[in-house]
Amino acid sequence: ASVLKVVGFQLPSQKGRIILTGDDAKIKCASAGMNHSAAVTQSNHAFVWGKNISPPGPDDGNKAAVDSSAPRLVTGFPPHLDIVGVTCASHHTSFLLSDGSVWGIGVATDNGQAIMEAVVEMIPSGVIDMPVRQFVGHFDRTTVVGKDGRQVLEVQFWSHEELREDAALRPLWMDQLGREERVRFVSQGWMHKVVVTD
């Protein structure tokens, strides 16, 4: 196995690149997916790096996405909201914001389209019971367990805005739980899930 050491997070500027230092560069949350990683700094900047995580350049042919060995700044978030969570799934990264909205970037589940230029909204504010118990990416989806453990939502990363509307769904296995059971967390493997209740 090889190790990629990240030594600095850079912000683009009109004068070149600005490297974050001090408290601004400290990581407040991070995640590793199948082939990529993400981190959010104390200064509320989000970065991704790894395989198939950057928009292609003019010399990259018809590739939908290219690899990035250095952290790349993620843009497009609503202003004045904190990023409170990040999770990587196999081909997308999801970000939980302080208003309960979820935003994502990556390769779409439905058609393999790369959405890399800026994040898109996956779940609007006002849907998730905050603060969450769990915010985690699985292979093709992100799972959110709400504040009291009675709300569990799964959302996939869709390419079209119409598909993203009302895309957060309550999984059918919730019907098998007793009325008083509350979900603590969910872990999903390739072919099965483990659900832990209080």
mmCIF file with all atom_site columns, C-alpha atoms in Angstrom:
data_model
loop_
_atom_site.group_PDB
_atom_site.id
_atom_site.type_symbol
_atom_site.label_atom_id
_atom_site.label_alt_id
_atom_site.label_comp_id
_atom_site.label_asym_id
_atom_site.label_entity_id
_atom_site.label_seq_id
_atom_site.pdbx_PDB_ins_code
_atom_site.Cartn_x
_atom_site.Cartn_y
_atom_site.Cartn_z
_atom_site.occupancy
_atom_site.B_iso_or_equiv
_atom_site.pdbx_formal_charge
_atom_site.auth_seq_id
_atom_site.auth_comp_id
_atom_site.auth_asym_id
_atom_site.auth_atom_id
_atom_site.pdbx_PDB_model_num
ATOM 1   C CA . ALA A 1 1   ? 0.000   0.000  0.000   1.00 0.00 ? 1   ALA A CA 1
ATOM 2   C CA . SER A 1 2   ? 1.177   3.503  -0.704  1.00 0.00 ? 2   SER A CA 1
ATOM 3   C CA . VAL A 1 3   ? 0.673   6.609  1.384   1.00 0.00 ? 3   VAL A CA 1
ATOM 4   C CA . LEU A 1 4   ? -0.202  10.040 0.031   1.00 0.00 ? 4   LEU A CA 1
ATOM 5   C CA . LYS A 1 5   ? 0.858   12.651 2.537   1.00 0.00 ? 5   LYS A CA 1
ATOM 6   C CA . VAL A 1 6   ? -1.116  15.881 2.279   1.00 0.00 ? 6   VAL A CA 1
ATOM 7   C CA . VAL A 1 7   ? 1.124   18.730 3.345   1.00 0.00 ? 7   VAL A CA 1
ATOM 8   C CA . GLY A 1 8   ? -1.117  21.709 2.623   1.00 0.00 ? 8   GLY A CA 1
ATOM 9   C CA . PHE A 1 9   ? -4.508  22.888 1.467   1.00 0.00 ? 9   PHE A CA 1
ATOM 10  C CA . GLN A 1 10  ? -4.476  25.616 -1.185  1.00 0.00 ? 10  GLN A CA 1
ATOM 11  C CA . LEU A 1 11  ? -7.071  28.182 -2.132  1.00 0.00 ? 11  LEU A CA 1
ATOM 12  C CA . PRO A 1 12  ? -7.066  29.649 -5.631  1.00 0.00 ? 12  PRO A CA 1
ATOM 13  C CA . SER A 1 13  ? -6.613  33.401 -5.823  1.00 0.00 ? 13  SER A CA 1
ATOM 14  C CA . GLN A 1 14  ? -5.956  36.010 -8.469  1.00 0.00 ? 14  GLN A CA 1
ATOM 15  C CA . LYS A 1 15  ? -2.329  36.087 -7.337  1.00 0.00 ? 15  LYS A CA 1
ATOM 16  C CA . GLY A 1 16  ? -1.807  32.327 -7.671  1.00 0.00 ? 16  GLY A CA 1
ATOM 17  C CA . ARG A 1 17  ? -2.477  29.954 -4.795  1.00 0.00 ? 17  ARG A CA 1
ATOM 18  C CA . ILE A 1 18  ? -2.872  30.725 -1.104  1.00 0.00 ? 18  ILE A CA 1
ATOM 19  C CA . ILE A 1 19  ? -1.844  27.945 1.275   1.00 0.00 ? 19  ILE A CA 1
ATOM 20  C CA . LEU A 1 20  ? -3.978  27.705 4.394   1.00 0.00 ? 20  LEU A CA 1
ATOM 21  C CA . THR A 1 21  ? -1.948  27.928 7.604   1.00 0.00 ? 21  THR A CA 1
ATOM 22  C CA . GLY A 1 22  ? -2.479  27.799 11.360  1.00 0.00 ? 22  GLY A CA 1
ATOM 23  C CA . ASP A 1 23  ? -6.000  27.184 12.608  1.00 0.00 ? 23  ASP A CA 1
ATOM 24  C CA . ASP A 1 24  ? -7.407  27.689 9.088   1.00 0.00 ? 24  ASP A CA 1
ATOM 25  C CA . ALA A 1 25  ? -5.583  24.555 7.940   1.00 0.00 ? 25  ALA A CA 1
ATOM 26  C CA . LYS A 1 26  ? -6.720  22.330 10.814  1.00 0.00 ? 26  LYS A CA 1
ATOM 27  C CA . ILE A 1 27  ? -9.071  19.537 9.795   1.00 0.00 ? 27  ILE A CA 1
ATOM 28  C CA . LYS A 1 28  ? -12.465 19.487 11.535  1.00 0.00 ? 28  LYS A CA 1
ATOM 29  C CA . CYS A 1 29  ? -13.791 16.427 9.679   1.00 0.00 ? 29  CYS A CA 1
ATOM 30  C CA . ALA A 1 30  ? -12.566 13.987 7.029   1.00 0.00 ? 30  ALA A CA 1
ATOM 31  C CA . SER A 1 31  ? -13.649 10.841 5.204   1.00 0.00 ? 31  SER A CA 1
ATOM 32  C CA . ALA A 1 32  ? -12.209 8.145  2.954   1.00 0.00 ? 32  ALA A CA 1
ATOM 33  C CA . GLY A 1 33  ? -14.220 6.507  0.187   1.00 0.00 ? 33  GLY A CA 1
ATOM 34  C CA . MET A 1 34  ? -13.431 3.639  -2.142  1.00 0.00 ? 34  MET A CA 1
ATOM 35  C CA . ASN A 1 35  ? -10.801 5.566  -4.140  1.00 0.00 ? 35  ASN A CA 1
ATOM 36  C CA . HIS A 1 36  ? -10.935 9.128  -2.897  1.00 0.00 ? 36  HIS A CA 1
ATOM 37  C CA . SER A 1 37  ? -10.831 11.239 0.249   1.00 0.00 ? 37  SER A CA 1
ATOM 38  C CA . ALA A 1 38  ? -12.292 14.492 1.513   1.00 0.00 ? 38  ALA A CA 1
ATOM 39  C CA . ALA A 1 39  ? -11.606 16.926 4.330   1.00 0.00 ? 39  ALA A CA 1
ATOM 40  C CA . VAL A 1 40  ? -13.120 20.103 5.730   1.00 0.00 ? 40  VAL A CA 1
ATOM 41  C CA . THR A 1 41  ? -10.904 22.668 7.422   1.00 0.00 ? 41  THR A CA 1
ATOM 42  C CA . GLN A 1 42  ? -11.671 24.827 10.468  1.00 0.00 ? 42  GLN A CA 1
ATOM 43  C CA . SER A 1 43  ? -12.003 27.730 8.015   1.00 0.00 ? 43  SER A CA 1
ATOM 44  C CA . ASN A 1 44  ? -14.957 25.857 6.420   1.00 0.00 ? 44  ASN A CA 1
ATOM 45  C CA . HIS A 1 45  ? -13.196 24.978 3.168   1.00 0.00 ? 45  HIS A CA 1
ATOM 46  C CA . ALA A 1 46  ? -13.897 21.556 1.640   1.00 0.00 ? 46  ALA A CA 1
ATOM 47  C CA . PHE A 1 47  ? -11.319 19.592 -0.330  1.00 0.00 ? 47  PHE A CA 1
ATOM 48  C CA . VAL A 1 48  ? -11.355 16.303 -2.270  1.00 0.00 ? 48  VAL A CA 1
ATOM 49  C CA . TRP A 1 49  ? -8.560  14.212 -3.771  1.00 0.00 ? 49  TRP A CA 1
ATOM 50  C CA . GLY A 1 50  ? -8.047  10.755 -5.221  1.00 0.00 ? 50  GLY A CA 1
ATOM 51  C CA . LYS A 1 51  ? -9.319  8.853  -8.266  1.00 0.00 ? 51  LYS A CA 1
ATOM 52  C CA . ASN A 1 52  ? -12.003 10.265 -10.584 1.00 0.00 ? 52  ASN A CA 1
ATOM 53  C CA . ILE A 1 53  ? -12.549 13.381 -8.493  1.00 0.00 ? 53  ILE A CA 1
ATOM 54  C CA . SER A 1 54  ? -11.560 16.336 -10.704 1.00 0.00 ? 54  SER A CA 1
ATOM 55  C CA . PRO A 1 55  ? -12.980 17.836 -13.895 1.00 0.00 ? 55  PRO A CA 1
ATOM 56  C CA . PRO A 1 56  ? -10.992 16.827 -16.988 1.00 0.00 ? 56  PRO A CA 1
ATOM 57  C CA . GLY A 1 57  ? -8.633  19.301 -18.603 1.00 0.00 ? 57  GLY A CA 1
ATOM 58  C CA . PRO A 1 58  ? -8.254  20.088 -22.297 1.00 0.00 ? 58  PRO A CA 1
ATOM 59  C CA . ASP A 1 59  ? -5.651  17.306 -22.725 1.00 0.00 ? 59  ASP A CA 1
ATOM 60  C CA . ASP A 1 60  ? -7.717  14.588 -21.008 1.00 0.00 ? 60  ASP A CA 1
ATOM 61  C CA . GLY A 1 61  ? -9.760  13.516 -24.023 1.00 0.00 ? 61  GLY A CA 1
ATOM 62  C CA . ASN A 1 62  ? -13.337 12.400 -23.366 1.00 0.00 ? 62  ASN A CA 1
ATOM 63  C CA . LYS A 1 63  ? -12.826 11.331 -19.746 1.00 0.00 ? 63  LYS A CA 1
ATOM 64  C CA . ALA A 1 64  ? -15.689 12.249 -17.434 1.00 0.00 ? 64  ALA A CA 1
ATOM 65  C CA . ALA A 1 65  ? -13.347 12.781 -14.488 1.00 0.00 ? 65  ALA A CA 1
ATOM 66  C CA . VAL A 1 66  ? -9.644  12.580 -13.737 1.00 0.00 ? 66  VAL A CA 1
ATOM 67  C CA . ASP A 1 67  ? -7.501  11.767 -10.726 1.00 0.00 ? 67  ASP A CA 1
ATOM 68  C CA . SER A 1 68  ? -6.173  14.408 -8.366  1.00 0.00 ? 68  SER A CA 1
ATOM 69  C CA . SER A 1 69  ? -3.231  13.614 -6.095  1.00 0.00 ? 69  SER A CA 1
ATOM 70  C CA . ALA A 1 70  ? -3.444  17.031 -4.445  1.00 0.00 ? 70  ALA A CA 1
ATOM 71  C CA . PRO A 1 71  ? -6.485  18.298 -2.515  1.00 0.00 ? 71  PRO A CA 1
ATOM 72  C CA . ARG A 1 72  ? -8.836  20.292 -4.764  1.00 0.00 ? 72  ARG A CA 1
ATOM 73  C CA . LEU A 1 73  ? -11.115 22.990 -3.346  1.00 0.00 ? 73  LEU A CA 1
ATOM 74  C CA . VAL A 1 74  ? -14.842 22.163 -3.589  1.00 0.00 ? 74  VAL A CA 1
ATOM 75  C CA . THR A 1 75  ? -17.057 25.136 -4.449  1.00 0.00 ? 75  THR A CA 1
ATOM 76  C CA . GLY A 1 76  ? -20.740 26.000 -4.807  1.00 0.00 ? 76  GLY A CA 1
ATOM 77  C CA . PHE A 1 77  ? -21.895 25.818 -1.194  1.00 0.00 ? 77  PHE A CA 1
ATOM 78  C CA . PRO A 1 78  ? -24.540 28.282 0.035   1.00 0.00 ? 78  PRO A CA 1
ATOM 79  C CA . PRO A 1 79  ? -22.822 31.203 1.769   1.00 0.00 ? 79  PRO A CA 1
ATOM 80  C CA . HIS A 1 80  ? -22.758 31.645 5.546   1.00 0.00 ? 80  HIS A CA 1
ATOM 81  C CA . LEU A 1 81  ? -23.447 27.983 6.393   1.00 0.00 ? 81  LEU A CA 1
ATOM 82  C CA . ASP A 1 82  ? -20.980 25.722 8.179   1.00 0.00 ? 82  ASP A CA 1
ATOM 83  C CA . ILE A 1 83  ? -20.079 22.310 6.829   1.00 0.00 ? 83  ILE A CA 1
ATOM 84  C CA . VAL A 1 84  ? -20.673 20.032 9.837   1.00 0.00 ? 84  VAL A CA 1
ATOM 85  C CA . GLY A 1 85  ? -20.050 16.653 8.220   1.00 0.00 ? 85  GLY A CA 1
ATOM 86  C CA . VAL A 1 86  ? -18.436 15.002 5.212   1.00 0.00 ? 86  VAL A CA 1
ATOM 87  C CA . THR A 1 87  ? -18.678 11.424 3.983   1.00 0.00 ? 87  THR A CA 1
ATOM 88  C CA . CYS A 1 88  ? -17.277 9.629  0.951   1.00 0.00 ? 88  CYS A CA 1
ATOM 89  C CA . ALA A 1 89  ? -19.137 6.835  -0.800  1.00 0.00 ? 89  ALA A CA 1
ATOM 90  C CA . SER A 1 90  ? -17.696 4.833  -3.671  1.00 0.00 ? 90  SER A CA 1
ATOM 91  C CA . HIS A 1 91  ? -18.031 7.537  -6.343  1.00 0.00 ? 91  HIS A CA 1
ATOM 92  C CA . HIS A 1 92  ? -19.428 10.614 -4.640  1.00 0.00 ? 92  HIS A CA 1
ATOM 93  C CA . THR A 1 93  ? -18.835 12.804 -1.597  1.00 0.00 ? 93  THR A CA 1
ATOM 94  C CA . SER A 1 94  ? -21.646 14.280 0.515   1.00 0.00 ? 94  SER A CA 1
ATOM 95  C CA . PHE A 1 95  ? -21.460 17.296 2.801   1.00 0.00 ? 95  PHE A CA 1
ATOM 96  C CA . LEU A 1 96  ? -23.890 18.008 5.673   1.00 0.00 ? 96  LEU A CA 1
ATOM 97  C CA . LEU A 1 97  ? -24.426 21.714 6.319   1.00 0.00 ? 97  LEU A CA 1
ATOM 98  C CA . SER A 1 98  ? -25.496 23.410 9.544   1.00 0.00 ? 98  SER A CA 1
ATOM 99  C CA . ASP A 1 99  ? -29.031 24.006 8.214   1.00 0.00 ? 99  ASP A CA 1
ATOM 100 C CA . GLY A 1 100 ? -29.494 20.248 7.648   1.00 0.00 ? 100 GLY A CA 1
ATOM 101 C CA . SER A 1 101 ? -29.104 20.374 3.877   1.00 0.00 ? 101 SER A CA 1
ATOM 102 C CA . VAL A 1 102 ? -26.888 17.835 2.109   1.00 0.00 ? 102 VAL A CA 1
ATOM 103 C CA . TRP A 1 103 ? -24.751 18.740 -0.897  1.00 0.00 ? 103 TRP A CA 1
ATOM 104 C CA . GLY A 1 104 ? -22.689 16.447 -3.100  1.00 0.00 ? 104 GLY A CA 1
ATOM 105 C CA . ILE A 1 105 ? -20.045 16.180 -5.768  1.00 0.00 ? 105 ILE A CA 1
ATOM 106 C CA . GLY A 1 106 ? -18.801 13.194 -7.753  1.00 0.00 ? 106 GLY A CA 1
ATOM 107 C CA . VAL A 1 107 ? -19.995 10.661 -10.313 1.00 0.00 ? 107 VAL A CA 1
ATOM 108 C CA . ALA A 1 108 ? -23.785 10.253 -10.550 1.00 0.00 ? 108 ALA A CA 1
ATOM 109 C CA . THR A 1 109 ? -25.370 6.912  -9.663  1.00 0.00 ? 109 THR A CA 1
ATOM 110 C CA . ASP A 1 110 ? -27.866 6.871  -12.543 1.00 0.00 ? 110 ASP A CA 1
ATOM 111 C CA . ASN A 1 111 ? -25.692 7.532  -15.585 1.00 0.00 ? 111 ASN A CA 1
ATOM 112 C CA . GLY A 1 112 ? -22.058 7.964  -14.552 1.00 0.00 ? 112 GLY A CA 1
ATOM 113 C CA . GLN A 1 113 ? -22.084 11.696 -15.301 1.00 0.00 ? 113 GLN A CA 1
ATOM 114 C CA . ALA A 1 114 ? -19.310 13.545 -13.519 1.00 0.00 ? 114 ALA A CA 1
ATOM 115 C CA . ILE A 1 115 ? -20.545 16.507 -11.454 1.00 0.00 ? 115 ILE A CA 1
ATOM 116 C CA . MET A 1 116 ? -17.253 18.075 -10.428 1.00 0.00 ? 116 MET A CA 1
ATOM 117 C CA . GLU A 1 117 ? -17.392 21.834 -11.003 1.00 0.00 ? 117 GLU A CA 1
ATOM 118 C CA . ALA A 1 118 ? -19.554 22.655 -7.976  1.00 0.00 ? 118 ALA A CA 1
ATOM 119 C CA . VAL A 1 119 ? -21.683 20.824 -5.402  1.00 0.00 ? 119 VAL A CA 1
ATOM 120 C CA . VAL A 1 120 ? -25.371 20.163 -6.035  1.00 0.00 ? 120 VAL A CA 1
ATOM 121 C CA . GLU A 1 121 ? -28.120 19.901 -3.432  1.00 0.00 ? 121 GLU A CA 1
ATOM 122 C CA . MET A 1 122 ? -29.100 16.321 -2.543  1.00 0.00 ? 122 MET A CA 1
ATOM 123 C CA . ILE A 1 123 ? -31.417 17.044 0.421   1.00 0.00 ? 123 ILE A CA 1
ATOM 124 C CA . PRO A 1 124 ? -32.851 20.517 1.118   1.00 0.00 ? 124 PRO A CA 1
ATOM 125 C CA . SER A 1 125 ? -32.813 22.135 4.547   1.00 0.00 ? 125 SER A CA 1
ATOM 126 C CA . GLY A 1 126 ? -35.732 21.374 6.841   1.00 0.00 ? 126 GLY A CA 1
ATOM 127 C CA . VAL A 1 127 ? -35.908 17.652 6.067   1.00 0.00 ? 127 VAL A CA 1
ATOM 128 C CA . ILE A 1 128 ? -33.284 16.201 8.421   1.00 0.00 ? 128 ILE A CA 1
ATOM 129 C CA . ASP A 1 129 ? -33.817 16.206 12.195  1.00 0.00 ? 129 ASP A CA 1
ATOM 130 C CA . MET A 1 130 ? -30.658 17.936 13.416  1.00 0.00 ? 130 MET A CA 1
ATOM 131 C CA . PRO A 1 131 ? -28.242 17.303 14.978  1.00 0.00 ? 131 PRO A CA 1
ATOM 132 C CA . VAL A 1 132 ? -27.825 13.920 13.328  1.00 0.00 ? 132 VAL A CA 1
ATOM 133 C CA . ARG A 1 133 ? -26.792 10.694 15.010  1.00 0.00 ? 133 ARG A CA 1
ATOM 134 C CA . GLN A 1 134 ? -25.035 9.481  11.870  1.00 0.00 ? 134 GLN A CA 1
ATOM 135 C CA . PHE A 1 135 ? -24.043 10.828 8.456   1.00 0.00 ? 135 PHE A CA 1
ATOM 136 C CA . VAL A 1 136 ? -22.275 8.148  6.414   1.00 0.00 ? 136 VAL A CA 1
ATOM 137 C CA . GLY A 1 137 ? -21.586 7.253  2.799   1.00 0.00 ? 137 GLY A CA 1
ATOM 138 C CA . HIS A 1 138 ? -21.997 3.708  1.540   1.00 0.00 ? 138 HIS A CA 1
ATOM 139 C CA . PHE A 1 139 ? -21.354 2.324  -1.924  1.00 0.00 ? 139 PHE A CA 1
ATOM 140 C CA . ASP A 1 140 ? -24.010 4.169  -3.923  1.00 0.00 ? 140 ASP A CA 1
ATOM 141 C CA . ARG A 1 141 ? -25.777 6.229  -1.285  1.00 0.00 ? 141 ARG A CA 1
ATOM 142 C CA . THR A 1 142 ? -25.539 8.434  1.775   1.00 0.00 ? 142 THR A CA 1
ATOM 143 C CA . THR A 1 143 ? -27.401 7.447  4.934   1.00 0.00 ? 143 THR A CA 1
ATOM 144 C CA . VAL A 1 144 ? -28.572 9.953  7.553   1.00 0.00 ? 144 VAL A CA 1
ATOM 145 C CA . VAL A 1 145 ? -29.881 8.979  10.972  1.00 0.00 ? 145 VAL A CA 1
ATOM 146 C CA . GLY A 1 146 ? -31.762 11.913 12.499  1.00 0.00 ? 146 GLY A CA 1
ATOM 147 C CA . LYS A 1 147 ? -31.569 13.306 16.025  1.00 0.00 ? 147 LYS A CA 1
ATOM 148 C CA . ASP A 1 148 ? -33.884 10.874 17.816  1.00 0.00 ? 148 ASP A CA 1
ATOM 149 C CA . GLY A 1 149 ? -33.084 7.749  15.796  1.00 0.00 ? 149 GLY A CA 1
ATOM 150 C CA . ARG A 1 150 ? -36.600 7.435  14.345  1.00 0.00 ? 150 ARG A CA 1
ATOM 151 C CA . GLN A 1 151 ? -35.672 9.235  11.135  1.00 0.00 ? 151 GLN A CA 1
ATOM 152 C CA . VAL A 1 152 ? -33.438 7.345  8.698   1.00 0.00 ? 152 VAL A CA 1
ATOM 153 C CA . LEU A 1 153 ? -32.988 8.638  5.167   1.00 0.00 ? 153 LEU A CA 1
ATOM 154 C CA . GLU A 1 154 ? -31.034 7.238  2.242   1.00 0.00 ? 154 GLU A CA 1
ATOM 155 C CA . VAL A 1 155 ? -30.167 9.334  -0.790  1.00 0.00 ? 155 VAL A CA 1
ATOM 156 C CA . GLN A 1 156 ? -28.282 8.524  -3.966  1.00 0.00 ? 156 GLN A CA 1
ATOM 157 C CA . PHE A 1 157 ? -26.305 11.026 -6.031  1.00 0.00 ? 157 PHE A CA 1
ATOM 158 C CA . TRP A 1 158 ? -28.477 11.699 -9.092  1.00 0.00 ? 158 TRP A CA 1
ATOM 159 C CA . SER A 1 159 ? -27.398 13.550 -12.234 1.00 0.00 ? 159 SER A CA 1
ATOM 160 C CA . HIS A 1 160 ? -30.618 15.455 -12.954 1.00 0.00 ? 160 HIS A CA 1
ATOM 161 C CA . GLU A 1 161 ? -32.229 18.052 -10.719 1.00 0.00 ? 161 GLU A CA 1
ATOM 162 C CA . GLU A 1 162 ? -35.667 16.444 -11.194 1.00 0.00 ? 162 GLU A CA 1
ATOM 163 C CA . LEU A 1 163 ? -34.314 13.146 -9.837  1.00 0.00 ? 163 LEU A CA 1
ATOM 164 C CA . ARG A 1 164 ? -32.775 14.926 -6.843  1.00 0.00 ? 164 ARG A CA 1
ATOM 165 C CA . GLU A 1 165 ? -36.107 16.479 -5.814  1.00 0.00 ? 165 GLU A CA 1
ATOM 166 C CA . ASP A 1 166 ? -37.558 14.391 -2.978  1.00 0.00 ? 166 ASP A CA 1
ATOM 167 C CA . ALA A 1 167 ? -34.765 11.829 -3.490  1.00 0.00 ? 167 ALA A CA 1
ATOM 168 C CA . ALA A 1 168 ? -34.216 11.189 0.230   1.00 0.00 ? 168 ALA A CA 1
ATOM 169 C CA . LEU A 1 169 ? -36.178 8.057  1.037   1.00 0.00 ? 169 LEU A CA 1
ATOM 170 C CA . ARG A 1 170 ? -37.044 6.185  4.212   1.00 0.00 ? 170 ARG A CA 1
ATOM 171 C CA . PRO A 1 171 ? -35.636 2.662  3.753   1.00 0.00 ? 171 PRO A CA 1
ATOM 172 C CA . LEU A 1 172 ? -38.166 -0.192 3.772   1.00 0.00 ? 172 LEU A CA 1
ATOM 173 C CA . TRP A 1 173 ? -36.310 -2.047 6.533   1.00 0.00 ? 173 TRP A CA 1
ATOM 174 C CA . MET A 1 174 ? -37.483 0.672  8.962   1.00 0.00 ? 174 MET A CA 1
ATOM 175 C CA . ASP A 1 175 ? -40.937 -0.981 8.818   1.00 0.00 ? 175 ASP A CA 1
ATOM 176 C CA . GLN A 1 176 ? -39.454 -4.086 10.470  1.00 0.00 ? 176 GLN A CA 1
ATOM 177 C CA . LEU A 1 177 ? -38.390 -2.162 13.583  1.00 0.00 ? 177 LEU A CA 1
ATOM 178 C CA . GLY A 1 178 ? -40.625 -1.924 16.619  1.00 0.00 ? 178 GLY A CA 1
ATOM 179 C CA . ARG A 1 179 ? -42.423 1.348  17.341  1.00 0.00 ? 179 ARG A CA 1
ATOM 180 C CA . GLU A 1 180 ? -40.089 2.250  20.177  1.00 0.00 ? 180 GLU A CA 1
ATOM 181 C CA . GLU A 1 181 ? -36.834 1.150  18.530  1.00 0.00 ? 181 GLU A CA 1
ATOM 182 C CA . ARG A 1 182 ? -34.460 3.929  17.638  1.00 0.00 ? 182 ARG A CA 1
ATOM 183 C CA . VAL A 1 183 ? -31.578 3.548  15.196  1.00 0.00 ? 183 VAL A CA 1
ATOM 184 C CA . ARG A 1 184 ? -28.118 4.400  16.490  1.00 0.00 ? 184 ARG A CA 1
ATOM 185 C CA . PHE A 1 185 ? -26.226 3.726  13.264  1.00 0.00 ? 185 PHE A CA 1
ATOM 186 C CA . VAL A 1 186 ? -26.253 1.802  9.995   1.00 0.00 ? 186 VAL A CA 1
ATOM 187 C CA . SER A 1 187 ? -23.346 0.025  8.317   1.00 0.00 ? 187 SER A CA 1
ATOM 188 C CA . GLN A 1 188 ? -23.744 -1.206 4.765   1.00 0.00 ? 188 GLN A CA 1
ATOM 189 C CA . GLY A 1 189 ? -21.588 -3.815 3.062   1.00 0.00 ? 189 GLY A CA 1
ATOM 190 C CA . TRP A 1 190 ? -21.738 -4.865 -0.557  1.00 0.00 ? 190 TRP A CA 1
ATOM 191 C CA . MET A 1 191 ? -24.686 -7.234 -0.084  1.00 0.00 ? 191 MET A CA 1
ATOM 192 C CA . HIS A 1 192 ? -26.094 -6.523 3.378   1.00 0.00 ? 192 HIS A CA 1
ATOM 193 C CA . LYS A 1 193 ? -26.660 -3.954 6.118   1.00 0.00 ? 193 LYS A CA 1
ATOM 194 C CA . VAL A 1 194 ? -26.135 -3.956 9.851   1.00 0.00 ? 194 VAL A CA 1
ATOM 195 C CA . VAL A 1 195 ? -28.570 -1.759 11.789  1.00 0.00 ? 195 VAL A CA 1
ATOM 196 C CA . VAL A 1 196 ? -27.814 -1.021 15.448  1.00 0.00 ? 196 VAL A CA 1
ATOM 197 C CA . THR A 1 197 ? -30.646 0.289  17.621  1.00 0.00 ? 197 THR A CA 1
ATOM 198 C CA . ASP A 1 198 ? -30.634 1.789  21.130  1.00 0.00 ? 198 ASP A CA 1
#
